[in-house]
CSV table of C-alpha atoms in Angstrom, one decimal:
chain,number,residue,atom,x,y,z
A,388,MET,CA,0.0,0.0,0.0
A,389,LYS,CA,1.3,3.4,-0.9
A,390,LYS,CA,2.1,5.6,2.1
A,391,LEU,CA,0.3,8.9,1.9
A,392,THR,CA,1.8,12.1,3.4
A,393,ALA,CA,0.5,15.5,4.2
A,394,MET,CA,-3.0,14.1,4.5
A,395,LEU,CA,-5.6,15.0,7.2
A,396,MET,CA,-8.9,13.4,7.8
A,397,VAL,CA,-11.3,15.4,9.8
A,398,LEU,CA,-14.6,14.0,11.2
A,399,VAL,CA,-16.8,17.0,11.6
A,400,LEU,CA,-19.9,17.2,13.6
A,401,LEU,CA,-22.0,19.7,11.8
A,402,THR,CA,-22.4,22.4,14.4
A,403,LEU,CA,-21.1,26.0,14.3
A,404,PRO,CA,-18.6,27.5,14.8
A,405,PHE,CA,-17.4,26.6,11.4
A,406,ALA,CA,-13.9,25.5,10.5
A,407,GLY,CA,-13.3,23.5,7.3
A,408,ALA,CA,-13.6,23.5,3.5
A,409,GLU,CA,-16.4,23.4,1.0
A,410,THR,CA,-17.3,20.2,-0.8
A,411,ALA,CA,-18.1,19.9,-4.5
A,412,THR,CA,-21.8,20.1,-5.4
A,413,PRO,CA,-22.9,16.8,-7.1
A,414,SER,CA,-24.5,17.0,-10.6
A,415,LEU,CA,-28.1,16.0,-10.4
A,416,ILE,CA,-30.1,14.6,-13.3
A,417,LEU,CA,-33.7,15.3,-12.6
A,418,SER,CA,-36.8,14.7,-14.7
A,419,SER,CA,-39.0,17.6,-15.7
A,420,ALA,CA,-41.1,16.7,-12.6
A,421,ASN,CA,-38.6,18.2,-10.2
A,422,PRO,CA,-40.0,17.6,-6.7
A,423,LEU,CA,-37.5,19.8,-4.9
A,424,PRO,CA,-39.2,23.3,-5.1
A,425,GLU,CA,-42.5,21.9,-3.8
A,426,ILE,CA,-40.7,20.0,-1.0
A,427,TYR,CA,-38.8,23.1,0.0
A,428,GLU,CA,-41.9,25.4,0.1
A,429,ARG,CA,-43.8,22.8,2.2
A,430,VAL,CA,-41.0,21.7,4.6
A,431,SER,CA,-38.8,24.7,5.0
A,432,PRO,CA,-41.1,26.4,7.6
A,433,SER,CA,-40.7,23.3,9.8
A,434,VAL,CA,-36.9,23.6,9.9
A,435,VAL,CA,-35.5,26.3,12.3
A,436,SER,CA,-32.1,27.7,13.2
A,437,VAL,CA,-30.9,26.9,16.7
A,438,VAL,CA,-28.8,29.6,18.3
A,439,LEU,CA,-26.8,28.8,21.4
A,440,THR,CA,-25.8,31.5,23.9
A,441,THR,CA,-23.7,31.8,27.0
A,442,THR,CA,-23.8,34.4,29.7
A,443,VAL,CA,-20.7,35.6,31.5
A,444,TRP,CA,-19.8,38.3,34.0
A,445,ASP,CA,-17.5,41.0,32.5
A,446,ALA,CA,-15.5,42.4,35.5
A,447,ALA,CA,-14.0,45.1,33.3
A,448,THR,CA,-17.4,46.7,32.6
A,449,ASP,CA,-19.2,45.4,35.7
A,450,SER,CA,-21.9,43.9,33.6
A,451,VAL,CA,-23.4,40.7,32.4
A,452,LYS,CA,-22.4,39.8,28.8
A,453,THR,CA,-24.3,37.4,26.6
A,454,THR,CA,-22.6,36.0,23.5
A,455,GLU,CA,-23.6,33.5,20.8
A,456,GLN,CA,-21.6,30.3,21.0
A,457,GLY,CA,-22.7,29.0,17.6
A,458,GLY,CA,-25.6,27.4,15.9
A,459,ALA,CA,-27.2,24.5,14.2
A,460,SER,CA,-30.7,23.4,13.0
A,461,ALA,CA,-33.8,21.6,14.3
A,462,VAL,CA,-37.0,20.2,12.9
A,463,CYS,CA,-40.5,20.6,14.3
A,464,VAL,CA,-41.9,17.2,14.9
A,465,ASN,CA,-44.9,17.9,17.1
A,466,GLY,CA,-47.5,20.7,17.1
A,467,ASP,CA,-46.9,21.4,20.8
A,468,GLY,CA,-43.6,23.0,20.1
A,469,TYR,CA,-41.2,20.0,20.1
A,470,PHE,CA,-38.2,20.0,17.8
A,471,LEU,CA,-35.8,17.2,16.9
A,472,THR,CA,-32.1,17.9,16.8
A,473,ASN,CA,-28.7,16.4,17.8
A,474,TYR,CA,-27.5,16.0,21.3
A,475,HIS,CA,-24.0,17.5,20.5
A,476,VAL,CA,-25.9,20.6,19.4
A,477,VAL,CA,-27.4,21.3,22.9
A,478,LYS,CA,-25.1,19.5,25.3
A,479,GLU,CA,-23.0,22.6,26.3
A,480,ALA,CA,-25.7,25.3,25.8
A,481,ASP,CA,-26.4,27.6,28.8
A,482,GLU,CA,-29.4,29.0,26.9
A,483,MET,CA,-30.8,28.6,23.4
A,484,GLU,CA,-33.4,30.0,21.1
A,485,ILE,CA,-34.8,29.1,17.7
A,486,ARG,CA,-34.9,31.6,14.9
A,487,LEU,CA,-37.0,31.9,11.8
A,488,ALA,CA,-36.2,33.4,8.5
A,489,ASP,CA,-37.7,36.8,9.5
A,490,ASP,CA,-35.5,36.8,12.6
A,491,THR,CA,-38.3,36.0,14.9
A,492,ALA,CA,-36.8,34.3,18.0
A,493,TYR,CA,-38.3,32.0,20.6
A,494,GLU,CA,-36.7,30.8,23.8
A,495,ALA,CA,-36.1,27.0,23.8
A,496,TYR,CA,-34.9,24.4,26.3
A,497,THR,CA,-33.8,20.8,26.2
A,498,VAL,CA,-36.5,18.3,27.1
A,499,GLY,CA,-34.3,15.2,26.9
A,500,PHE,CA,-31.7,13.4,25.0
A,501,ASP,CA,-29.9,10.1,24.2
A,502,GLU,CA,-26.2,10.8,24.1
A,503,ALA,CA,-25.4,7.3,22.6
A,504,THR,CA,-27.3,8.0,19.4
A,505,ASP,CA,-26.7,11.8,19.4
A,506,VAL,CA,-30.5,12.5,19.5
A,507,ALA,CA,-32.1,15.3,21.5
A,508,VAL,CA,-35.5,17.0,21.7
A,509,ILE,CA,-35.9,20.7,22.5
A,510,ARG,CA,-39.1,22.6,23.1
A,511,VAL,CA,-40.6,26.1,22.7
A,512,GLU,CA,-43.5,26.6,25.1
A,513,GLU,CA,-44.6,29.8,23.4
A,514,LYS,CA,-47.4,29.2,20.9
A,515,THR,CA,-46.1,29.4,17.3
A,516,ASP,CA,-47.4,28.7,13.8
A,517,ILE,CA,-44.6,26.3,13.0
A,518,ARG,CA,-46.2,23.1,11.7
A,519,PRO,CA,-44.6,19.7,12.2
A,520,VAL,CA,-42.9,17.8,9.4
A,521,THR,CA,-44.2,14.5,8.1
A,522,ILE,CA,-42.2,11.6,9.6
A,523,GLY,CA,-41.2,9.0,7.0
A,524,LYS,CA,-39.3,5.7,7.3
A,525,SER,CA,-35.6,5.3,6.6
A,526,SER,CA,-36.1,1.6,6.2
A,527,GLY,CA,-37.6,2.3,2.8
A,528,LEU,CA,-34.5,4.0,1.5
A,529,ARG,CA,-32.5,2.5,-1.3
A,530,VAL,CA,-29.0,3.4,-2.5
A,531,GLY,CA,-29.5,5.8,-5.4
A,532,ASP,CA,-32.7,7.4,-4.0
A,533,LEU,CA,-33.0,11.1,-4.4
A,534,ILE,CA,-32.8,13.0,-1.1
A,535,CYS,CA,-32.4,16.6,0.0
A,536,THR,CA,-31.4,18.4,3.1
A,537,ILE,CA,-32.7,21.6,4.7
A,538,GLY,CA,-30.7,23.4,7.3
A,539,THR,CA,-28.8,26.5,8.2
A,540,PRO,CA,-25.1,26.2,7.5
A,541,VAL,CA,-22.4,28.7,8.4
A,542,ASN,CA,-24.4,31.7,9.4
A,543,GLU,CA,-28.0,31.6,10.6
A,544,ARG,CA,-28.9,35.1,9.3
A,545,GLY,CA,-27.2,34.9,6.0
A,546,MET,CA,-28.0,31.4,4.9
A,547,TYR,CA,-31.2,30.5,6.6
A,548,ASN,CA,-32.6,27.1,5.5
A,549,THR,CA,-30.4,26.2,2.6
A,550,LEU,CA,-31.5,23.4,0.4
A,551,THR,CA,-29.0,20.9,-0.9
A,552,ALA,CA,-29.7,17.7,-2.9
A,553,GLY,CA,-28.1,14.5,-3.8
A,554,TYR,CA,-28.5,10.7,-3.5
A,555,VAL,CA,-28.4,8.0,-0.9
A,556,SER,CA,-24.8,6.8,-1.3
A,557,GLY,CA,-24.9,4.0,1.2
A,558,LEU,CA,-26.9,2.5,4.0
A,559,ASN,CA,-26.2,0.9,7.4
A,560,ARG,CA,-22.8,2.5,7.8
A,561,GLU,CA,-22.3,1.1,11.3
A,562,ASP,CA,-18.6,2.0,11.6
A,563,ALA,CA,-18.7,5.5,9.9
A,564,ASP,CA,-18.5,7.3,13.2
A,565,PRO,CA,-15.5,6.0,15.2
A,566,GLU,CA,-16.4,8.1,18.2
A,567,SER,CA,-19.8,6.5,18.7
A,568,THR,CA,-20.2,3.8,21.3
A,569,ARG,CA,-23.2,2.3,19.4
A,570,ALA,CA,-23.5,1.0,15.9
A,571,ILE,CA,-26.3,3.1,14.6
A,572,GLY,CA,-26.3,2.1,10.9
A,573,LEU,CA,-25.9,5.6,9.4
A,574,ILE,CA,-27.3,6.8,6.1
A,575,GLN,CA,-24.5,8.0,3.8
A,576,ILE,CA,-25.4,10.8,1.4
A,577,ASP,CA,-23.5,13.0,-1.2
A,578,ALA,CA,-25.6,16.1,-0.6
A,579,PRO,CA,-23.3,19.0,0.5
A,580,ILE,CA,-23.7,19.8,4.2
A,581,ASN,CA,-21.7,22.0,6.4
A,582,PRO,CA,-21.4,23.1,10.1
A,583,GLY,CA,-24.7,24.4,11.1
A,584,ASN,CA,-26.6,21.6,9.3
A,585,SER,CA,-26.5,19.4,12.4
A,586,GLY,CA,-30.1,18.7,13.6
A,587,GLY,CA,-31.6,19.7,10.3
A,588,ALA,CA,-33.8,17.6,7.9
A,589,LEU,CA,-32.9,14.8,5.6
A,590,LEU,CA,-35.9,14.3,3.3
A,591,ASN,CA,-36.9,11.7,0.8
A,592,ALA,CA,-38.5,12.5,-2.6
A,593,LYS,CA,-41.9,12.8,-0.9
A,594,GLY,CA,-40.7,15.5,1.5
A,595,GLU,CA,-40.8,13.1,4.5
A,596,LEU,CA,-38.2,13.3,7.3
A,597,VAL,CA,-36.0,10.2,7.0
A,598,GLY,CA,-32.9,11.3,8.8
A,599,ILE,CA,-30.9,13.9,10.8
A,600,PRO,CA,-27.7,15.2,9.1
A,601,PHE,CA,-24.9,15.4,11.7
A,602,MET,CA,-21.5,14.5,10.4
A,603,LYS,CA,-19.2,14.7,7.4
A,604,TYR,CA,-15.7,13.7,6.4
A,605,MET,CA,-13.4,16.4,5.2
A,606,GLY,CA,-9.8,16.3,3.9
A,607,TYR,CA,-7.3,18.3,1.9
A,608,ALA,CA,-4.9,17.8,-1.0
A,609,GLY,CA,-1.6,16.0,-0.4
A,610,ARG,CA,1.0,14.0,-2.1
A,611,THR,CA,2.2,10.4,-2.0
A,612,GLU,CA,5.9,9.6,-1.5
A,613,SER,CA,6.3,9.3,-5.3
A,614,GLY,CA,4.9,12.8,-5.7
A,615,GLU,CA,1.4,11.9,-6.9
A,616,GLU,CA,-1.2,14.4,-5.9
A,617,PHE,CA,-4.5,13.2,-4.3
A,618,VAL,CA,-7.6,14.8,-2.9
A,619,ALA,CA,-9.4,13.0,0.0
A,620,TYR,CA,-12.9,12.8,1.3
A,621,ASP,CA,-15.3,14.5,-1.1
A,622,GLY,CA,-19.0,14.1,-0.7
A,623,LEU,CA,-18.9,11.9,2.4
A,624,ALA,CA,-21.8,13.0,4.7
A,625,PHE,CA,-23.9,11.0,7.1
A,626,ALA,CA,-27.3,11.2,8.8
A,627,ILE,CA,-28.9,9.4,11.7
A,628,PRO,CA,-31.9,7.3,10.4
A,629,ILE,CA,-35.3,8.5,11.5
A,630,ASP,CA,-36.1,4.8,12.4
A,631,VAL,CA,-33.5,5.2,15.1
A,632,ALA,CA,-34.2,8.8,16.1
A,633,TRP,CA,-38.0,8.9,16.1
A,634,PRO,CA,-38.7,6.2,18.8
A,635,ILE,CA,-36.2,8.0,21.0
A,636,ALA,CA,-37.9,11.3,20.3
A,637,GLU,CA,-41.4,9.9,20.9
A,638,SER,CA,-40.3,8.6,24.3
A,639,ILE,CA,-38.7,11.9,25.3
A,640,ILE,CA,-41.8,13.8,24.2
A,641,LYS,CA,-44.1,11.5,26.2
A,642,THR,CA,-42.0,11.0,29.4
A,643,GLY,CA,-39.1,13.4,29.2
A,644,VAL,CA,-36.5,10.6,29.1
A,645,TYR,CA,-35.4,7.7,27.0
A,646,ASN,CA,-34.4,4.4,28.5
A,647,ARG,CA,-33.2,1.5,26.4
A,648,PRO,CA,-33.4,-2.2,27.5
A,649,ARG,CA,-30.3,-3.4,29.3
A,650,PHE,CA,-29.3,-6.1,31.8
A,651,GLY,CA,-27.7,-4.2,34.6
A,652,VAL,CA,-24.0,-4.5,34.2
A,653,SER,CA,-21.1,-2.1,33.4
A,654,VAL,CA,-18.4,-3.4,31.2
A,655,GLN,CA,-15.0,-2.3,29.7
A,656,ALA,CA,-13.1,-3.6,26.7
A,657,ILE,CA,-9.9,-5.4,27.5
A,658,ASP,CA,-7.1,-6.7,25.2
A,659,GLY,CA,-5.9,-10.3,25.4
A,660,PRO,CA,-5.5,-13.5,23.6
A,661,GLU,CA,-8.2,-15.0,21.4
A,662,GLU,CA,-8.8,-17.9,23.8
A,663,MET,CA,-8.6,-17.8,27.6
A,664,LEU,CA,-5.3,-18.8,29.1
A,665,LYS,CA,-4.6,-19.6,32.8
A,666,ASN,CA,-3.1,-16.2,33.6
A,667,PHE,CA,-4.3,-14.1,30.7
A,668,PRO,CA,-8.0,-13.4,30.2
A,669,PRO,CA,-9.1,-13.3,26.6
A,670,ALA,CA,-10.0,-10.1,24.7
A,671,GLY,CA,-13.6,-9.1,25.3
A,672,LEU,CA,-15.8,-7.1,27.7
A,673,GLN,CA,-14.8,-7.4,31.3
A,674,VAL,CA,-17.7,-7.0,33.8
A,675,ALA,CA,-16.7,-4.2,36.2
A,676,GLU,CA,-20.0,-4.0,38.2
A,677,VAL,CA,-23.2,-6.0,38.4
A,678,GLU,CA,-26.3,-4.2,39.6
A,679,LYS,CA,-28.1,-5.9,42.5
A,680,ASN,CA,-31.3,-7.6,41.4
A,681,GLY,CA,-30.6,-6.8,37.7
A,682,SER,CA,-31.1,-9.5,35.1
A,683,GLY,CA,-27.3,-9.8,34.8
A,684,ALA,CA,-27.1,-10.7,38.5
A,685,LYS,CA,-30.1,-13.1,38.1
A,686,ALA,CA,-28.3,-14.8,35.3
A,687,GLY,CA,-25.3,-15.4,37.4
A,688,LEU,CA,-22.8,-12.8,36.0
A,689,ARG,CA,-20.0,-11.8,38.3
A,690,ALA,CA,-17.7,-8.9,38.4
A,691,GLY,CA,-14.5,-9.9,36.7
A,692,ASP,CA,-16.2,-12.2,34.1
A,693,VAL,CA,-15.1,-11.5,30.6
A,694,ILE,CA,-17.9,-11.6,28.0
A,695,THR,CA,-16.5,-13.2,24.8
A,696,HIS,CA,-19.6,-14.2,22.9
A,697,VAL,CA,-23.2,-12.9,22.5
A,698,ASN,CA,-25.6,-15.4,20.9
A,699,GLY,CA,-22.6,-17.3,19.6
A,700,ALA,CA,-21.0,-14.2,17.9
A,701,ARG,CA,-17.4,-13.4,19.0
A,702,ILE,CA,-17.2,-9.8,20.4
A,703,TYR,CA,-14.1,-7.7,21.3
A,704,ASP,CA,-15.5,-4.3,22.1
A,705,PHE,CA,-18.6,-2.4,23.1
A,706,ARG,CA,-19.6,-1.5,19.6
A,707,GLU,CA,-19.7,-5.1,18.5
A,708,TYR,CA,-21.7,-5.9,21.7
A,709,THR,CA,-24.3,-3.1,21.0
A,710,LYS,CA,-24.7,-4.2,17.3
A,711,ILE,CA,-26.4,-7.3,18.7
A,712,ILE,CA,-28.0,-6.0,21.9
A,713,ASP,CA,-29.6,-2.9,20.4
A,714,LYS,CA,-31.6,-5.0,18.0
A,715,LEU,CA,-33.3,-7.0,20.9
A,716,PRO,CA,-36.5,-5.7,22.5
A,717,ALA,CA,-37.1,-5.7,26.2
A,718,GLY,CA,-38.1,-9.1,27.5
A,719,THR,CA,-35.8,-10.9,25.0
A,720,SER,CA,-33.5,-13.6,26.4
A,721,PHE,CA,-30.1,-14.2,24.8
A,722,GLU,CA,-27.0,-16.3,25.5
A,723,ILE,CA,-23.6,-14.9,26.6
A,724,THR,CA,-20.4,-16.8,27.0
A,725,VAL,CA,-18.0,-15.7,29.7
A,726,ALA,CA,-14.5,-16.5,30.7
A,727,ARG,CA,-14.5,-16.8,34.5
A,728,TYR,CA,-11.4,-16.5,36.6
A,729,ASN,CA,-12.9,-15.9,40.1
A,730,ASP,CA,-15.2,-17.8,42.4
A,731,GLU,CA,-18.3,-16.4,44.1
A,732,LYS,CA,-16.1,-14.9,46.9
A,733,GLY,CA,-13.9,-13.1,44.4
A,734,GLU,CA,-11.0,-15.5,44.9
A,735,LYS,CA,-9.0,-16.7,41.9
A,736,LEU,CA,-9.9,-20.1,40.5
A,737,ARG,CA,-7.1,-22.6,40.1
A,738,LYS,CA,-8.2,-23.0,36.5
A,739,PRO,CA,-10.4,-20.6,34.6
A,740,ILE,CA,-13.7,-21.9,33.2
A,741,GLU,CA,-16.0,-21.1,30.3
A,742,VAL,CA,-19.6,-20.5,31.4
A,743,LYS,CA,-22.7,-20.0,29.2
A,744,LEU,CA,-25.5,-17.9,30.8
A,745,THR,CA,-29.0,-16.9,29.6
A,746,VAL,CA,-29.8,-13.2,30.2
A,747,THR,CA,-33.0,-11.3,29.7
A,748,LEU,CA,-33.1,-7.6,28.7
A,749,GLU,CA,-35.2,-5.4,31.1
A,750,MET,CA,-36.3,-1.8,31.1
A,751,ILE,CA,-34.2,-0.3,34.0
A,752,ASP,CA,-34.7,3.3,35.0
């Protein structure tokens, strides 16, 4: 493999402040029945700009100073003032407001979020005329389908609700976000998106919400050792599927929180050999803590056990574990294989043993 030099890959969460480069606009071949203008006119009023602010004490002027931290986008999904956006948009906001094209602003607050999937719901309690978008199904998408995005990149006043369009470039990109602890199965698109698009709308050809744009790859030109020029990462953008985001949002709107099924253990990935050795635990997920009366404790899991298989599949890290677990509903029983090095008193066994346990997922607050 050729060694590449002077090359930078940047994984960008699409929230202002902006730092990066533009991407090339794809060439679209559309029929005379172009759906994009009608989609924009119908859906654009449902997409708003989110402006984050922070308040600090200025000792020099003996006054309180409020500054804008940055911005992103959000989509109205409920007539009672609920908006869907990304968790990374709101996680550090002291205060926030939503703004419309005419610069009308409404104070907003975070209702709830799921950090693992980067989904959050914010709300405006003041009555508005903003209508909710139509929720679609990302499961119906195919590679090559026409899609478009609506959001506010770069500057909320200058570029409010920019429309970009492209195609679905790939589906179920589970490893596209190396910083995520869960394998979400992202939608890959070639529509140009930029910082500020986070939390906006990814729409299908019917104008239905099918995803939340939140991340892109960016790079710059460089040379190989032989002097050949290259350009990296053009048109690689990703969105959270609405089939992932909407059940989370619905739960937050109804209850204020989202809890996923689990079996009451905390784990950490460890390196090791493929198979268990007497003095060296195998690679896998080591159980750090078992919650009392949780389903993990009921199944017989112990602190120190190393989970090596889930339903017969070899796992090495938390993402591989969640790829399997996240697809199972509450009440589902599944089998785990553990390498056990300690007895029930926590004392080391003379010889480690392999144990198969049946665990049931439960809803645990």
